[in-house]
Every structure is written in C-alpha cells, then in structure tokens.
Amino acid sequence: MNNLINVLQNTLSNNNEERKNAEQVLFQYSQESSYPTQLFSIIFMENLDMSIRFAAVTSLKNFIKFVWKEEGESRLSEDDRRIIRQQTFDAMFTAPAALAKQLTEALRIISCSDFPDVWTELIDNLAAAMQQYAGDSDRLFSCLTIVDDLCMKYRHELKSNQLWLEIKLVLDKIFMPLTELFVAYSNGTPMDTSRITNLTKMVSIYHSLLSQDLPEVVEDNLKPWINTFTKLFSLPDLQKDDGSLLDALWDEMCIVITVYAQRYEEEIQPYMQAMITLIWDALNASKDTKGSGQFTKSGLLFIATLAVRPHYQDLFVGEGIIEMLLGNVIWPNISYSDEDRDLLEDDPVAFFKHDLDGFDKETVRGAAVELLRALSSRFEEKVVAITTPVINSEVQKYEQNPAANWRSMNAVCSTIVAICSKTETQKYGATNVSSLIKVDDFCTSIILPELRKDQNHLLIVADAFKFIVTFRNQLSPEILNYFFIESVADKYLKPTGAENPILRLYAAFAIERLLTVKIIRDNKASLNQYLLTFSDNLIASLSQPMSCDNCYVLKCLYRCITYLQPETIASKCLAFTEIMQSLIDVALKKTILVDTLAVHFGFETICWFIKKAYILPNGSRYQFYHSYVFETIYNLLKSENRDFVPYALQLACALVEQYGHEIEQGNDRIPTDDYEAFFGNLINSNIADSGTTTNRIVWRKCYCYRKIHYKIYQFKA
Amino acid sequence: MAEEHSQMYKNVGKAEQETSRRRRTETTIQLRREKRGNELNKRRNIDETAEYESEVSDYEKDKNQIQYSFAEARKILTENPSIDDLRNVFTFLRKQLSRPKNVPLDEIVQEGLVQALVQGLNVDDTKVQYESAWALTNVVSGESHHTQAAVNCGATQGLIKTAYIEDDALAEQCFWGVANIIGDCAQLRDHAIECGFLDVFTHYVTKKLSTIKISFVRTLAWVCTNLCRHKQPQISIKHVALILPFIKKFLEFNDPATQQDSCWALSYLSDSNDENLDLIAKADILPVVRNLLGSKIPEMLGPAVRVFGNFTSGNDSHTQSVIALGILPRDIPGIFQSASQKVVKEVLWLLSNVLAGTPAQIQAVIEARLVPHILQYLRRGDFRVQTEAAWGISNLCHSGTREQVYFLATLQPFQYLVPLLNIRHVDFITHILSIIKSVLGAVAALNPEHLDEYKQSFEEAGGIDAVEELQNHENAAIYELCFEIIQTYFSDDDEENVLPGAPPKGDAETEINKPVFNF
C-alpha cells in the first residue's frame, strides 16, 4: 500500500523521467487484483496529502474506463466488478466533494455499460440516494448527474422493446421520488446557483423521460410539475456576472413545454394559456439580461411553434397579443446583438459568412425572425398593419441621428427581409413576396441612398447589400441597371478605398448574385465596361486582406469574367491568366492560406479561357492558349504538393475537349506537339497506378480523349 | 439468422420491419395510458331513485326501511328466516350495494353475506331472487377480488341457472351479473362458458330477441362485448364461430346502443390473428358494418372503423376484402369531413395499412383521392393524427411503385413535411426524412428535367435549413438520412461548372509526397 502511495506521488513529479517511470509502474500495479481496493483505501486516507488522494481517484477512474469502456483486458471476475460498482457508488457520496467529481465520472462509465442488464439495482440505489441527499446539494448533484446521463439516450434512440422496457423500469423506480424531490426542492432556500443547477438537472431528466411517449405516471403527475414550472418561471431573474442564473433552467423548462405543445396537445391543453403567459412574461423579464440567450431563443421558438399550429390559433387572436409579441418580444431581439458585434470585431470573415447564412435559428436574432415569419405566415394582414407604422417611425428615428440610431435601421431591414420574403432560395433569393412594402420604392428611397453615402455604419451598408440580394428577382430592371451603371458598389471594391475591407465581401457577393438575375444576364453586353471595372478592382484587391483567402471575391471575379464580351476576353485573357496562375501558385506553395473554393474558381476561370480564347490574338507570346495551360499543368504535376494533381488532369481534359471542338470548327492548323509530349509522359508515368480514384478516373478520361484526338487528326490528314 | 443479425444492430433493417402493417396487438410495451374508447367492462346497477337524491334524503327515506347491521343481517339469515325476513334483508343488502357512493362491498364480503346472496337465487320467490341477483350484480361489479369471492360462492352457476326463468326482469339482471363476471378477466370468461353460459345466451338470442325489452337486448349485446373483449388468451376460435351470427343479429338490430356494443365486440374479435379474420370474412358480416360507417355518431363510427382497420392489418386478402366493399371512395371522404380527431386517427391508421399493401391496393387509395387528405392531416392534426398520417405516407413511399411515389411528389408534399421536422421525436423525424428522400428519388428517376423545381419547392419550404440543422442530431439514422439528402440533391452549387468540382479534401494528402512525373 505504501509503495502504491509512493508511486502515485511520483506520477505527480515535475521530473519527466520520474513521472514516466511511475506511470509505468502504476500500470503494472493495475494488473493486480487488489489495485482498485487499494485505491479506494487511499482515497479515504484522511491524513494523506489531497493531491495524492486526487491522483488515486483519477487513477481509479482511468482504470474503470479502461476496464469497462475500452474493454481493456482485465482479470476482474464478475464478483470483483460487483464490488467495484458498489464501492464507487458509495464513495461518490462519502468521499470529499473535491474527489466526488471523478467518482461520479467513474460511475457514469460503469452505469452506461452495466445498466440495466447487469446492474438493475442501480436505479433503486439512485432513487434512495435522491431522497437521502435531498439536503446536500453537491451529493444530490452527483446523483442527478448519473440519472440524467442514463436517461439522455431516450431522447435520441429509436423506439425498441428493449429501450421501452428500460424506460418503464426507470419510471417505476424514480419518477415519484423525482416528482416529490422537484416540488420540495423548488420550495427550498436559498435559490442559489447549486439549487438552480440541480433543478435544471431534474427538468432535464423529466424531459428525457417523456421524449419517447407520454408515460402514464408522467401524465398523472402533470399538475405538480406544471405548478412548479409556474413557480420557477415567476422567479425574479437573478443576475450573475456571466449572465442569468436562470437561463439554463428556463431553457430546459421551455423545451419541455414545447414538447408538450407539439406532441401531447390534449394533456397540456388546460395549462397552455397559463404557460404561454408565463413564458412571455419571462421573456420580458430577461430581455435586458446579457447572456440569457438560450432561454430567449427557446422561448421565441416555442411561441413560433404555437403560432403555426391550428390548435393554438385562439391564443393569438386576443386583443393586443400580436402587438405585444412584435413590440416586446420580437423587436428587441431582431437587430444585431452584442455577440454579433464582438464576432464582427474578432473575426470579420466568420461574421460575414454567418450573416449570409441568413437568420440562423441557433441565434436569438434568428429565433426572433423565425417567430416573426411564423406570425406573418398566419396573420399576415395584422402583422403588416402593425408593422407598417413601426417601420416608418423607426426609419425616421434613424434618419434623425443615423450614428446613434443605426440599430433602428438594422431592425427595419431584418424585419422587412423576414416578413416580405415569404419563401427564399439560394438561387433566386425571395421567391414569394408579401405586401408589407413596395420593394422598388423602398429600395430607391431608402436602400440605395444608404449605399451612396460617403460615410455610413458598416452594418447598415451590409444590410443594404443584403436587401438588394434578397429581392433581386423582384426589383425592376431600372433599379438593377442603376446599380451597375451608377457604380453603386464600386467604392466598396476599390482596394485603396476608405471602406472597411469586409464590405468588399458584401459588395462582391451582391454583384455576383445580381449577375445571375435573368434580365441582367440577357443584358450583359451593355454592361461590359462595368464588368471590366469590377474585374480590375477585384484583381487589384487580391493582395489585400480578406481577398484571396475568400471564395466570394474569386467567385464574383469568375462570374464577371464569364460575362465579358469575346473581344474583351481576348485582350484581357493573358493578364487574367497570369493572376490566376499566381493565385494557384501561392495556394500550391502554401505561402498564404487560400480558400479551397477560391482556388476552385481560379481553375474555373482558366477553363473558361480554354473554351473562349483558345486561339490567341496576334502579338501574344504563344499563339494558342494551351501553351499557357500546359505550363500550369506541369507546374502542378511536378510540385511536391500533390493536392492539385486532380485539377491538373482536369485541365488537361478540358484542353483535349476544346481541341476537338476547334478541329470540328475547321481550326486544323493547331499543332499537336505539346499534346503528344504530354500524353507520352502521362502514359509512361505511374499516375494511374499510384494515384487515388479521382486521378485514375481522370487519367482514363485523358486516355480516351487522346484516342479521339488521334482519330480526328488522322481524319484530317 | 439474418433477422437476428439485423436486430443486433439497433437501427439496421428497422425501417423495413416497421413500415409494414401494424396490428394493434403487436404493441407489447406501452408507456402511455391506454384509452379504450368503448364501454366499461363492469357496470353497477345503481338504484336510480337514490341516485337523484342527496345522501341525507336517502337516509330519511330509508327510515321506512328496516335498518340492520351486517352482523344482524347475517344472524337473521342463519336463523331459519321467513320469506318476509328474506325479502327485507335482501332488499336492505341490495340497497346498500346500490348506493351511489360509499358502497360497503368489503364489509358484505367479509361478513360472508355473498354466500347468502347466492343461495337467495334458489329461493322460490321472485322478489327474493331479484334482489339477490341485483345485489350479486353489484358485488361482482367491484374489484377483481370481490368478483372472485362471489364466483367462489357459486354465483356464476346460480345466475346462469336463474337466467332461464320466465321473468324477463330477473333474467336480464342475471345476464347483467354474469356480464360483470365475464368482464373481469379471460379466466372468469372461460369459467362462465364452462358453467354453460353460452347455452342460455344462445337460447335468448335465437328465440327471444324479438319479444324482450330493448334494455334486455342491450344487456345481451353488452355481455357479448365482454365475451370478446379479453386478449390473454382470446376467446377460442370455436366459440367465435358460435358468436359471430349473434353479433350479426345485434348489428342488424335497429337500436344504436345495441349496434355499438356488438360492433365493439366485432372489433375485439378482429383485433386478432388471420384465423379469426377469415372466419369473420366468411360470416358475411362486413357489409353490415359498412352501413354503420355512414353514421354521424362518433361512438358508432369508432368501433366500425376499428373493425376495418383491423382487417387491413391482416394479410393482403383481408385488406382486399375491405377495398372490395368500396369504403375508400364512398365512406372515408365523408368520415374525414365530419369525424372527431379520434376517429380520424383510426381512419388514417386503416389507410396506412392499405398503403402498406400491394401496388394495386395503394392505387385504390390514390384513386379514391385520399392522399391529399392524408397530407392535410400532417398539417392540421394533433400529434397522434400526424403520426398516423406520416405512417401512411411513409408506407406509400416504401411499398409503392416509383410512379406512385411520383404521384405523391406532384401533390407538393414538402410544404406539409418540412414544418414537421422541428418536432422532437426521433421515430417521427426519421419517417419524415425518409419520405422526403423517396419523393426526391422518384422525381429524379421519372422526371429529372423538373427535379430543379422540386428542389426549389423543398428549399422554399425551409427544407434545406431544417435538414442541415438535423445533421447535428445525435441519432445516427437521422444524421445519415440528412447527409444523403444533402449529398444527393443539394451539395452542388447552382453553377454550370466546367470542372466536376473541387477534389475531395485529403484525397491527395494520403499519397506519398513525391512527384509522379520526372520530366
């Protein structure tokens, strides 16, 4: 025993050598059958240094993990295991609190594998412990943690007899004690962190127990739970440095009520009105609390869930309800939050991507939008009637003092996008629009001026671009043309401009999306010079931060280039190619981090030139574009970095394919020396054997093209 | 072996096993309270004169009545009582047992008075016999141990014997008493049958049905329900054959309450094995039940729909016998219009079973224009209704031909399906996702040039967002379905790319870092 203590002590040594040795010796100890028993003894040696006892409990946990979870080899008999189980369980409640956490973890591992088949009594023991330790919040927490953990899987496993038998067993043993405990514990004092944490655990267990179906005993005891929920929702919000203490508890309760509302309508019906009132009162109470995000989110989504279900329509038709929801619940949450602002400062590109993802339901703002959409899908007229004056007054408020009241404008934009765009797709933006505003008028009078201001709040510019993108298929051709002809976006693209570089991403995104609109696509000839300006600006900006590491800039560039007129392409093709080659080169050498999609669009651009500019204008270094491309291809194939080998082969395919088209069109003076040399090398290389699937497929394709190419060649000859 | 193997893995093969027809009896473990929609299995005969008066006035009135303690009553009965004594004591006991509240059942059993009540049936005095039968009826309407106590005293034999007496009121009371005994459990049902109950039952149903009072007919129909009610074990097939013609008689009897009870009886018998279903099919009884589907009374519709639902849960030919009656196009649309959610749920269950059938049977549902109704219920039903509707649609996708699934696609199902994806229930979500997958698959196979429109309507319904969110679900089956949907239909950008797409990440990294070419 003393030896083991020494070894444990040495595992804490600062000396690397000594520590490693000790760990090895400890492993040998663990092969002996007395090892766990000895560890238990050490854990309880009161006059021993705490760090050693802690080392003992950690070793015990690791041992248990090894034996139970990783199915490590062990000569433990079933009897030994039974003893360890019981000892761990008892120790969890009797060891000092500092050590109990590791023991809880150890027991969690055991129970996860042994309950219910091998260790059915565990649930009896837990039920008894729950009552015994109701007054000791740390011990109670351990106990609830185990139960919560056992039950968690009921939420995400598919129904099976085995699973339901287990649930029945757990319900039988634990539900009544849990109910009594929950009611009594919520009446206890003080209502502090540990009490609230334990209450949250209890609700979490409750949630798991009713997630497969509504068990009889749960239904019979609906009243005490709901009454206690009522009580807990009515607690004054308690502030703590890092947010609301009640957030997690309220969140969990709100999710439980949501489950009832969606699945057990009949049973919850008598309590529904009261629950709704409670939840929105709680939303009101917590709306100014920083960090109460989880509950705000689940609360908003809860109301959204009800709003779309026919059963609950009555709850919304009352006088002033929708007004209240819009004013008190949605409006305060619909503009950018402080977290959004932090993200914008810390990682602008991440913010941008997040922002484009639309209203992510994972955020409070997204949840507010979800609720707004749900309400307007059911009560459109009313929502529009209530919102219209608010929008007008908020716009006025903003215009009086834009710097101070930018949030008003931000909320207006979010609201309009949420309500007006009833359905949306990536490809088309809004596909179904409500009558709240006249999109054209609003764009002309409010949105476009925002973009033209010399100075503006960053997020308002972002909002304006998003507005245009969202409604691109609803805006009149005049407005869309205006956007290009009046160079609305130019100043945001200029690399030397005063604007925040993040706005370049918004502008690039907006241009790229607008170019997909049919009327613009059909009209691209007349926009040629503007597209060229965009391209030049984008290329010039590539050396700036947030450019070549970002696919949106390259995607926009690619789109602009593909819209250029043939003669423009012919004249600019080599300059553009050089840029792309250097981009690919940088990515290949990993000198700076290039977004993989950005690289993709680099290659796409070269492919476009293969198609459109195969025969180069007089005065070029080479007469045919393939000469430039083979340079690139060899470059990629010879590189140490093998990442782009598939791209190289794809470029070769594109070349051969286009060569065929050129011959078909009578351009039979194209020399084939470069091709033959390349194919010779390709066939003699080991690329088909050693390569990956992609390589092999592409290689085969190349090989086929080569045969075709020879056929054409021979035919012409 | 293959089946065992698949069961070793929690989710493997599960969808296949479950998307077939579902019998009610197959749900072995229940968490939820079982709410059987029908009549009670035991009824007490409450004294109606007392029922409308308060306890006090009841007491006042009983002042005229001689009051005993139970011990006194016992004493009188053991000391060579006169007919008057018997009348008084039995009336007293019956009244005690017929009180609306606080029935002294335990006391009466403990005092051994049940034995006396059974003997009372043999006394040659109709009044005494009647009071005894009534009192016994109420004893056996109690808890199982009360019933058992009376049975141990020979109550079953006594009541059955007395039921032959030519006094309809007394006979009816005897049937009521036996009904309570049979209603207790399968074992007591068989005990009553052993005591010859079916003979006296047959006697009344075949010979006296047209002459007895309507209340008596109802009692007979109800006793029939109790005969058929118990499951473990179910009444033997030979007795089923005997009872079926009686049920048919009751169903044709012009009284809603009688029809209802007998229809429940039939629903119990049909909630069983294929053998029972074959017998019922042969008994030419289904057309009679079909007539009840026109009823607007939910209590009537419930069991009638249940009978057909049970039939559709049998084999293909049982299902076919339901379709052959024409109820899909003729009756079900009407039921959808008027029925309660409870009945709608039963109808959807029925349809989900038909939709698990042969392509021709699925086509019958389609041609009856019922699929749009089912989709509607996905939106506006309560969760139980939504669950049944989802089963139906999912069965269609699973058992239907590609053309049939494509037909579903043309009904714009995404607007109904997508909003359901936020309901926290793993089995349900799995159903919805697999429907979505099948629908897109059918469009891709049969109408690829319009696939984009369907993809767009899916996206417009919020489908992509919902499925992407569910990719984070802890359940592996849900994750895989989401991944497949995204991967197959929504992974490419909306570009007409020249390149087949970015190379798979990490693909090249596994290679040894040496150049392949050495030019």
XYZ file of N, CA and C in Angstrom, chain A residues 249-337:
267
model
N -32.125 26.757 -16.731
C -33.337 26.166 -16.164
C -34.559 26.544 -17.002
N -34.689 27.828 -17.271
C -35.830 28.279 -18.069
C -35.793 27.666 -19.459
N -34.616 27.560 -20.013
C -34.468 26.978 -21.340
C -35.007 25.538 -21.346
N -34.561 24.756 -20.372
C -34.968 23.351 -20.308
C -36.486 23.243 -20.096
N -37.019 24.079 -19.217
C -38.473 24.024 -18.972
C -39.232 24.398 -20.243
N -38.715 25.381 -20.938
C -39.378 25.850 -22.147
C -39.388 24.746 -23.205
N -38.287 23.998 -23.279
C -38.237 22.908 -24.251
C -39.253 21.816 -23.875
N -39.368 21.544 -22.586
C -40.361 20.555 -22.145
C -41.765 20.992 -22.556
N -42.081 22.248 -22.313
C -43.413 22.744 -22.685
C -43.602 22.671 -24.207
N -42.538 22.918 -24.941
C -42.633 22.818 -26.396
C -42.958 21.383 -26.825
N -42.312 20.429 -26.179
C -42.606 19.023 -26.483
C -44.084 18.725 -26.210
N -44.565 19.195 -25.075
C -45.992 19.003 -24.760
C -46.863 19.643 -25.833
N -46.514 20.872 -26.186
C -47.361 21.608 -27.125
C -47.388 20.930 -28.487
N -46.287 20.311 -28.870
C -46.244 19.692 -30.184
C -46.813 18.284 -30.187
N -46.651 17.575 -29.082
C -46.963 16.146 -29.128
C -48.059 15.681 -28.186
N -48.267 16.389 -27.101
C -49.269 15.923 -26.134
C -50.302 17.033 -25.914
N -50.879 17.468 -27.039
C -51.723 18.656 -27.023
C -52.870 18.522 -26.043
N -53.495 17.340 -26.076
C -54.700 17.150 -25.277
C -54.379 17.302 -23.791
N -53.287 16.698 -23.378
C -52.960 16.695 -21.955
C -52.535 18.075 -21.452
N -51.850 18.833 -22.312
C -51.329 20.118 -21.852
C -52.366 21.227 -22.022
N -53.404 20.935 -22.804
C -54.389 21.966 -23.125
C -54.825 22.820 -21.920
N -55.203 22.188 -20.801
C -55.687 23.015 -19.686
C -54.648 24.015 -19.160
N -53.386 23.735 -19.389
C -52.346 24.595 -18.816
C -51.749 25.556 -19.837
N -52.150 25.384 -21.089
C -51.423 26.062 -22.160
C -51.441 27.572 -22.039
N -52.618 28.130 -21.824
C -52.718 29.587 -21.756
C -51.793 30.122 -20.668
N -51.829 29.470 -19.516
C -51.002 29.919 -18.395
C -49.521 29.827 -18.751
N -49.144 28.727 -19.439
C -47.732 28.541 -19.796
C -47.250 29.626 -20.742
N -48.103 29.928 -21.705
C -47.707 30.962 -22.679
C -47.474 32.281 -21.978
N -48.417 32.641 -21.139
C -48.277 33.908 -20.430
C -46.990 33.923 -19.626
N -46.731 32.822 -18.937
C -45.519 32.737 -18.137
C -44.275 32.928 -18.986
N -44.264 32.223 -20.121
C -43.052 32.250 -20.930
C -42.839 33.630 -21.516
N -43.889 34.277 -21.967
C -43.570 35.596 -22.493
C -43.330 36.639 -21.422
N -43.906 36.426 -20.258
C -43.510 37.307 -19.152
C -42.032 37.107 -18.819
N -41.625 35.830 -18.804
C -40.226 35.547 -18.518
C -39.320 36.118 -19.609
N -39.806 36.060 -20.846
C -39.034 36.655 -21.945
C -38.869 38.149 -21.717
N -39.963 38.754 -21.291
C -39.906 40.181 -20.981
C -38.929 40.464 -19.866
N -38.982 39.612 -18.832
C -38.147 39.834 -17.659
C -36.674 39.697 -18.004
N -36.373 38.840 -18.978
C -34.970 38.566 -19.223
C -34.455 39.300 -20.451
N -35.273 40.138 -21.044
C -34.873 40.675 -22.345
C -33.661 41.600 -22.260
N -33.436 42.189 -21.083
C -32.286 43.080 -20.979
C -31.086 42.388 -20.363
N -31.239 41.094 -20.127
C -30.158 40.386 -19.463
C -29.166 39.877 -20.473
N -27.975 40.315 -20.340
C -26.957 39.842 -21.267
C -26.688 38.361 -20.967
N -26.598 37.583 -21.992
C -26.216 36.189 -21.804
C -27.373 35.268 -21.474
N -28.595 35.783 -21.530
C -29.714 34.890 -21.267
C -30.189 34.316 -22.593
N -29.253 34.048 -23.461
C -29.580 33.714 -24.840
C -30.336 32.432 -25.038
N -29.984 31.376 -24.314
C -30.606 30.086 -24.570
C -32.108 30.130 -24.362
N -32.496 30.715 -23.241
C -33.936 30.753 -22.967
C -34.649 31.683 -23.937
N -34.058 32.823 -24.212
C -34.710 33.739 -25.145
C -34.969 33.012 -26.457
N -33.969 32.277 -26.886
C -34.084 31.533 -28.132
C -35.193 30.483 -28.057
N -35.141 29.642 -27.016
C -36.145 28.582 -26.970
C -37.537 29.163 -26.729
N -37.602 30.278 -26.007
C -38.887 30.929 -25.769
C -39.488 31.447 -27.067
N -38.661 32.108 -27.858
C -39.144 32.636 -29.135
C -39.586 31.493 -30.047
N -38.792 30.433 -30.082
C -39.139 29.304 -30.953
C -40.389 28.588 -30.465
N -40.572 28.574 -29.147
C -41.785 27.985 -28.579
C -43.020 28.714 -29.099
N -42.982 30.025 -29.024
C -44.144 30.781 -29.496
C -44.325 30.602 -31.001
N -43.194 30.528 -31.727
C -43.278 30.302 -33.174
C -43.951 28.960 -33.472
N -43.614 27.949 -32.679
C -44.207 26.628 -32.845
C -45.726 26.687 -32.694
N -46.159 27.415 -31.664
C -47.595 27.519 -31.433
C -48.283 28.283 -32.552
N -47.617 29.334 -33.013
C -48.274 30.221 -33.981
C -48.663 29.483 -35.252
N -47.872 28.493 -35.660
C -48.194 27.826 -36.923
C -49.137 26.644 -36.748
N -49.447 26.265 -35.502
C -50.320 25.096 -35.336
C -51.773 25.529 -35.174
N -52.650 24.882 -35.970
C -54.059 25.266 -35.925
C -54.653 25.208 -34.508
N -54.167 24.267 -33.686
C -54.769 24.092 -32.358
C -54.634 25.309 -31.463
N -53.629 26.109 -31.726
C -53.331 27.174 -30.773
C -53.668 28.554 -31.322
N -54.381 28.573 -32.457
C -54.671 29.864 -33.081
C -55.415 30.806 -32.121
N -56.293 30.208 -31.323
C -57.100 31.023 -30.415
C -56.235 31.871 -29.497
N -55.072 31.337 -29.165
C -54.227 32.043 -28.206
C -53.693 33.353 -28.774
N -53.734 33.486 -30.103
C -53.103 34.650 -30.708
C -54.099 35.709 -31.162
N -55.388 35.340 -31.149
C -56.339 36.277 -31.718
C -56.802 37.326 -30.710
N -56.453 37.148 -29.453
C -56.877 38.098 -28.432
C -56.374 39.507 -28.709
N -57.082 40.448 -28.151
C -56.748 41.866 -28.337
C -55.304 42.138 -27.887
N -54.543 42.706 -28.768
C -53.218 43.193 -28.361
C -52.124 42.153 -28.255
N -52.444 40.876 -28.488
C -51.423 39.831 -28.309
C -50.305 39.975 -29.343
N -50.701 40.075 -30.598
C -49.678 40.150 -31.646
C -48.887 41.448 -31.519
N -49.574 42.527 -31.164
C -48.871 43.793 -30.918
C -47.807 43.598 -29.848
N -48.222 42.920 -28.766
C -47.306 42.717 -27.653
C -46.090 41.898 -28.102
N -46.378 40.818 -28.862
C -45.274 39.964 -29.303
C -44.311 40.736 -30.197
N -44.868 41.485 -31.116
C -43.995 42.235 -32.023
C -43.188 43.264 -31.248
N -43.869 43.979 -30.378
C -43.206 45.088 -29.685
C -42.242 44.632 -28.605
N -42.676 43.684 -27.779
C -41.854 43.343 -26.611
C -40.949 42.159 -26.814
N -41.335 41.273 -27.697
C -40.579 40.025 -27.802
C -39.711 39.996 -29.060
N -40.288 40.408 -30.174
C -39.525 40.303 -31.420
C -38.607 41.503 -31.627
N -39.182 42.673 -31.547
C -38.433 43.874 -31.889
C -37.108 44.009 -31.111
N -37.109 43.793 -29.811
C -35.837 43.968 -29.080
C -34.772 42.952 -29.485
N -35.163 41.886 -30.102
C -34.184 40.832 -30.384
C -33.790 40.727 -31.850
N -34.367 41.570 -32.668
C -34.204 41.316 -34.099
C -32.983 42.006 -34.701
N -32.392 42.951 -33.980
C -31.191 43.576 -34.550
C -29.947 42.845 -34.044
N -28.813 43.229 -34.602
C -27.574 42.556 -34.215
C -27.355 42.640 -32.710
N -26.903 41.561 -32.129
C -26.665 41.561 -30.686
C -25.219 41.941 -30.400
